[in-house]
Coordinates of C-alpha atoms and ligand atoms in Angstrom, one line a residue:
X1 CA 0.0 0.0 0.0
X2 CA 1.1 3.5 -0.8
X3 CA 2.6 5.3 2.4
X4 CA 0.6 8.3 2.4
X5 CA 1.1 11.9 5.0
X6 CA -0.8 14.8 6.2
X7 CA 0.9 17.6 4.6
X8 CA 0.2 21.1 5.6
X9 CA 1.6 23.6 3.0
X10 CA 4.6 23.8 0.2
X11 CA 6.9 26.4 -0.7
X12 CA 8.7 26.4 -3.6
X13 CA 11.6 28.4 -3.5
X14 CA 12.7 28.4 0.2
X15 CA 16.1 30.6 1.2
X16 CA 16.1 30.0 4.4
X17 CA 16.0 26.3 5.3
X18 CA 19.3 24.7 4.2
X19 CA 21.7 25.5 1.3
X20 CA 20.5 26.9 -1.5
X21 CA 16.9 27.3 -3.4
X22 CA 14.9 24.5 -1.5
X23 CA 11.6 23.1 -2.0
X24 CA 10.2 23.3 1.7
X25 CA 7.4 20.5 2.6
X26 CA 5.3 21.6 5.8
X27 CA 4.5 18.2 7.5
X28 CA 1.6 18.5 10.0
X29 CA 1.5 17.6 13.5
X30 CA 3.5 18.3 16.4
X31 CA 4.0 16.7 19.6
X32 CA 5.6 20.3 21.4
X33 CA 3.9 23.3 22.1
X34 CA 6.3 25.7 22.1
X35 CA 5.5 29.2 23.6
X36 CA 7.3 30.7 20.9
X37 CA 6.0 28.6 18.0
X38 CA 4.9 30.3 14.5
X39 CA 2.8 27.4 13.4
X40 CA 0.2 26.7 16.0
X41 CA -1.8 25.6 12.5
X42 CA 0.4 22.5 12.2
X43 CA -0.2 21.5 15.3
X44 CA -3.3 18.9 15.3
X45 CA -2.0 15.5 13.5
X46 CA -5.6 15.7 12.0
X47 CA -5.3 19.0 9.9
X48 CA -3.7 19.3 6.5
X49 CA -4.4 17.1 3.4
X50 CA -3.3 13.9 2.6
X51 CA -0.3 12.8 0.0
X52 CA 1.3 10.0 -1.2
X53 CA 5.2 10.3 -1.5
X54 CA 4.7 9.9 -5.4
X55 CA 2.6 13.0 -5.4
X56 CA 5.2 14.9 -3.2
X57 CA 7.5 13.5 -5.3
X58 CA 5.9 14.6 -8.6
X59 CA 5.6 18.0 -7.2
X60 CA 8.9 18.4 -6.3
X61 CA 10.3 17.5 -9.7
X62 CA 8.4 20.0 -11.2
X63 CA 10.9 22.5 -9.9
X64 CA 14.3 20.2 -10.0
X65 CA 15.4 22.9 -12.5
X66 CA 16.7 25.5 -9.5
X67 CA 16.9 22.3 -7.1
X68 CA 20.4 21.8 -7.9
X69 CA 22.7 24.1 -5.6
X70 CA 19.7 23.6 -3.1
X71 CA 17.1 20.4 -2.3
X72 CA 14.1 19.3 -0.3
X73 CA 13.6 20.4 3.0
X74 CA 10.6 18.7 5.2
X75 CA 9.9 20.3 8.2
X76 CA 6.6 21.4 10.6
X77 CA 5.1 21.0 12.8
X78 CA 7.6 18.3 12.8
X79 CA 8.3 15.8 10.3
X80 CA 9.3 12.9 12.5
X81 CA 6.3 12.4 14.0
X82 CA 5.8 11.0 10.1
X83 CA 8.6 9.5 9.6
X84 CA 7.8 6.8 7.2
X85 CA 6.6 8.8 4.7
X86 CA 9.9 11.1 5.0
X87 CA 12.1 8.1 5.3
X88 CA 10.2 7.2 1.8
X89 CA 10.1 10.8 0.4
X90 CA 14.0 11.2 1.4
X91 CA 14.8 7.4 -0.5
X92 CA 13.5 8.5 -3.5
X93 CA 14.8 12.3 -3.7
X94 CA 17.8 10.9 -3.2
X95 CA 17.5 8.6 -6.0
X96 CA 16.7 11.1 -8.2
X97 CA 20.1 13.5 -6.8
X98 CA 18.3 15.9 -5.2
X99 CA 20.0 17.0 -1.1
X100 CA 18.0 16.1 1.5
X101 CA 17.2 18.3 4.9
X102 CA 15.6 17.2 7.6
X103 CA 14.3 20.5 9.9
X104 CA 13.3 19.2 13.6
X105 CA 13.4 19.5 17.1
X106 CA 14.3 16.1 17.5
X107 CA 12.8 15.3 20.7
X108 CA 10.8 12.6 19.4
X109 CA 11.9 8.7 19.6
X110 CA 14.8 7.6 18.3
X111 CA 14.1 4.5 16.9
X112 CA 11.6 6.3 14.7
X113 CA 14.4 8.9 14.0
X114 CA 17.4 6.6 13.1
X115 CA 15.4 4.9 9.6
X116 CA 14.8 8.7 8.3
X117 CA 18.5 9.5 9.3
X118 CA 19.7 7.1 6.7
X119 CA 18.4 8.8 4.0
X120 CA 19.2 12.6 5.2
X121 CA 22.0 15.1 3.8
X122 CA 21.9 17.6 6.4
X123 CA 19.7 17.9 10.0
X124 CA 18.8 21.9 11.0
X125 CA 18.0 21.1 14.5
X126 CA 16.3 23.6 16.7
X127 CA 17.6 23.6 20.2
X128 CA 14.6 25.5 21.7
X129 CA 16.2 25.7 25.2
X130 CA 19.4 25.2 27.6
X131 CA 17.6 23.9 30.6
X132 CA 15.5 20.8 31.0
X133 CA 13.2 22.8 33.5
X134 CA 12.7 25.4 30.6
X135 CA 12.5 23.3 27.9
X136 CA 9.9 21.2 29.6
X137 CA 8.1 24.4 30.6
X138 CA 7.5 26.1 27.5
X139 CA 7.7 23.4 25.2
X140 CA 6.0 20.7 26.7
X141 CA 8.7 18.2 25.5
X142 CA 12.6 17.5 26.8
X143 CA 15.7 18.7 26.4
X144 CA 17.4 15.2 26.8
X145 CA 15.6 13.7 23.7
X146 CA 16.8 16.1 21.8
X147 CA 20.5 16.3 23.2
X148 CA 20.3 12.2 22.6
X149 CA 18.9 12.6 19.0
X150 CA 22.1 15.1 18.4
X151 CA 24.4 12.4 19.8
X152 CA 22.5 9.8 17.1
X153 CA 23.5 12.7 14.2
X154 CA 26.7 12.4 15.6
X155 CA 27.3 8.9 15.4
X156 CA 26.0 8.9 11.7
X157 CA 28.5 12.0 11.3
X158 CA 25.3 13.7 9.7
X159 CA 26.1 17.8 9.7
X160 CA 24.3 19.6 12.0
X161 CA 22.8 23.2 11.5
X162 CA 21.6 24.0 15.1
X163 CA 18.7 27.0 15.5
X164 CA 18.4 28.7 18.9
X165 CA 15.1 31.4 19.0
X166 CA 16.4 34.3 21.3
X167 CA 13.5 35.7 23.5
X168 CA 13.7 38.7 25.1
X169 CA 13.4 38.1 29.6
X170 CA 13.7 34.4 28.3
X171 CA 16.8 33.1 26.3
X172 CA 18.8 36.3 25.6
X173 CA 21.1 36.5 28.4
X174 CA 25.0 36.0 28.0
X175 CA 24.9 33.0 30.3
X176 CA 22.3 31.1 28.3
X177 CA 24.1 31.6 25.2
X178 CA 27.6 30.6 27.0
X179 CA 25.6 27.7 27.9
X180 CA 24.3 26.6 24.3
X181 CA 27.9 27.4 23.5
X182 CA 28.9 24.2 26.5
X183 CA 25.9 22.2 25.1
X184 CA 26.9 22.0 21.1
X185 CA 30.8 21.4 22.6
X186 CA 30.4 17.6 22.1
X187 CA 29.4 17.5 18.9
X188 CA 32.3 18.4 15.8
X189 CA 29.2 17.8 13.2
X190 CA 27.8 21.3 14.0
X191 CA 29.0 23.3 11.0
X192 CA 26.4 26.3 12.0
X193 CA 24.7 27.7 14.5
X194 CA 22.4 30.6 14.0
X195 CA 20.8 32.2 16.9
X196 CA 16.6 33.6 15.6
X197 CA 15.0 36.7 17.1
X198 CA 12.0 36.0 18.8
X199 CA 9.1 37.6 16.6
X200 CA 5.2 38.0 16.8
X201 CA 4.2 38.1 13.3
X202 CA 2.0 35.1 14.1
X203 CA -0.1 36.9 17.2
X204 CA -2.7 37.2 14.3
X205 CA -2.7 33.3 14.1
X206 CA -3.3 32.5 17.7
X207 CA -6.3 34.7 17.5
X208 CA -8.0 33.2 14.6
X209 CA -7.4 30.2 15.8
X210 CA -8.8 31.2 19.5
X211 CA -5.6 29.7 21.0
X212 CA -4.0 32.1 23.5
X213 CA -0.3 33.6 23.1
X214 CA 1.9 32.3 25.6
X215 CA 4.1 34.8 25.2
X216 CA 1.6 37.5 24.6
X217 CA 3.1 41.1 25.8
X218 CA 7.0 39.9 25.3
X219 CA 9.1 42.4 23.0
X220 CA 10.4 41.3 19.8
X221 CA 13.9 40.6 20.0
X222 CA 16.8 43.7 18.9
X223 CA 18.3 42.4 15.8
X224 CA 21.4 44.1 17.1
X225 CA 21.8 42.3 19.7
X226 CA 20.9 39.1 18.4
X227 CA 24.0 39.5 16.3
X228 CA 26.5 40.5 19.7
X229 CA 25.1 37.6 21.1
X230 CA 26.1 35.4 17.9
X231 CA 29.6 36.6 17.9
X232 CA 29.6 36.2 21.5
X233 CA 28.5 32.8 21.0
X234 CA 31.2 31.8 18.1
X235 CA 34.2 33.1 19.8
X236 CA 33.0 30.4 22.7
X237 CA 33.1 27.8 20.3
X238 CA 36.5 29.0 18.8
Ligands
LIG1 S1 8.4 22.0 17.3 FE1 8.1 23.6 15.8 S2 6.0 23.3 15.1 FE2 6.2 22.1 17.0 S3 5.4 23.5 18.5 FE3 7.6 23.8 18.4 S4 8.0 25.5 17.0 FE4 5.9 24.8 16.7

């Protein structure tokens, strides 16, 4: 039978997730609920429409033309929780040359993580916090699953392109980016890490969907200082 997934959206001619032009596949369904999170409409496993890897497939080849400095990106909500249908999708992208990039939080289980692995180029993994009491606070999920699924990337010596959102009163002191810096020390697969300003382009979201802001009233974050604290943050891991 045809391995089939809830999709939510496609964009196809993504900058920002991975190298080059990328054709970026929205999976739906999250397990986390991040307070920060800009897609509280991926959230319910039940939303989207339904696809079969051929018809991702077809789409994507549509556009292999400007695919070829860049490649497929799946992300979310989060594209593990689906990860036979991007273990499948990856398989056959691959088959046909196109880069592979896997965009996820990682705190899911590994076994279920290990099988896509296999068939990714590059993992952008977002580190959403430094503590386990924070992460299981405003994320819902755990820090450790996601520090285990970097040690799997490790072992795989799959590169790593680590995302930290910067939250004003939250995650954009010194010490909590000294301590990302500690965090990401093990691993010699990271070849990037950016740090995101937090933003509230998606308050309009939350309210049509009648799902309250957790961080309703926070600033965004200074773009100015998002980049002090990046330098900061790379002469740490010098
Ligand atoms: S993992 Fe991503 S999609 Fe899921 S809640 Fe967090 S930010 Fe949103």
């Amino acid at each position: 039978m045809a391995v089939t997934g809830r999709i939510h959206s496609f964009q196809s001619m993504g900058a920002v997730d991975g190298p080059g032009l990328r054709y970026v596949v929205f999976f739906q369904g999250c397990p986390l609920r991040c307070a920060f999170c800009h897609n509280p409409d991926t959230w319910e496993m039940t939303g989207g429409a339904e696809y079969t890897v051929e018809q991702v497939l077809e789409r994507v080849l549509r556009c292999r033309g400007y695919l070829k400095k860049g490649g497929v990106t799946a992300t979310g909500g989060e594209p593990l929780a689906q990860g036979e249908f991007v273990e499948e999708l990856f398989r056959q992208l691959r088959r046909e040359g196109i880069h592979t990039a896997l965009d996820t939080s990682g705190a899911v289980p590994l076994d279920r993580a290990e099988r896509v692995l296999e068939q990714t180029d590059l993992v952008l993994a977002d580190l959403k916090f430094t503590t386990e009491e924070e992460y299981r606070r405003y994320t819902g999920g755990s820090l450790s699953h996601t520090l285990e699924f970097l040690e799997l990337c490790r072992k795989k010596g799959i590169p790593l392109w680590i995302r930290h959102v910067v939250i004003p009163g939250l995650t954009d002191t010194e010490e909590n980016i000294q301590k990302l810096g500690k965090l990401l020390e093990p691993y010699p697969n990271v070849e990037r890490v950016e740090l995101l300003p937090f933003r509230t382009l998606c308050l309009e979201k939350y309210r049509t969907l009648g799902i309250p802001f957790p961080l309703e009233g926070t600033p965004e974050m200074d773009l100015n200082r998002t980049r002090e604290l990046e330098k900061l943050l790379s002469s740490a891991r010098k």
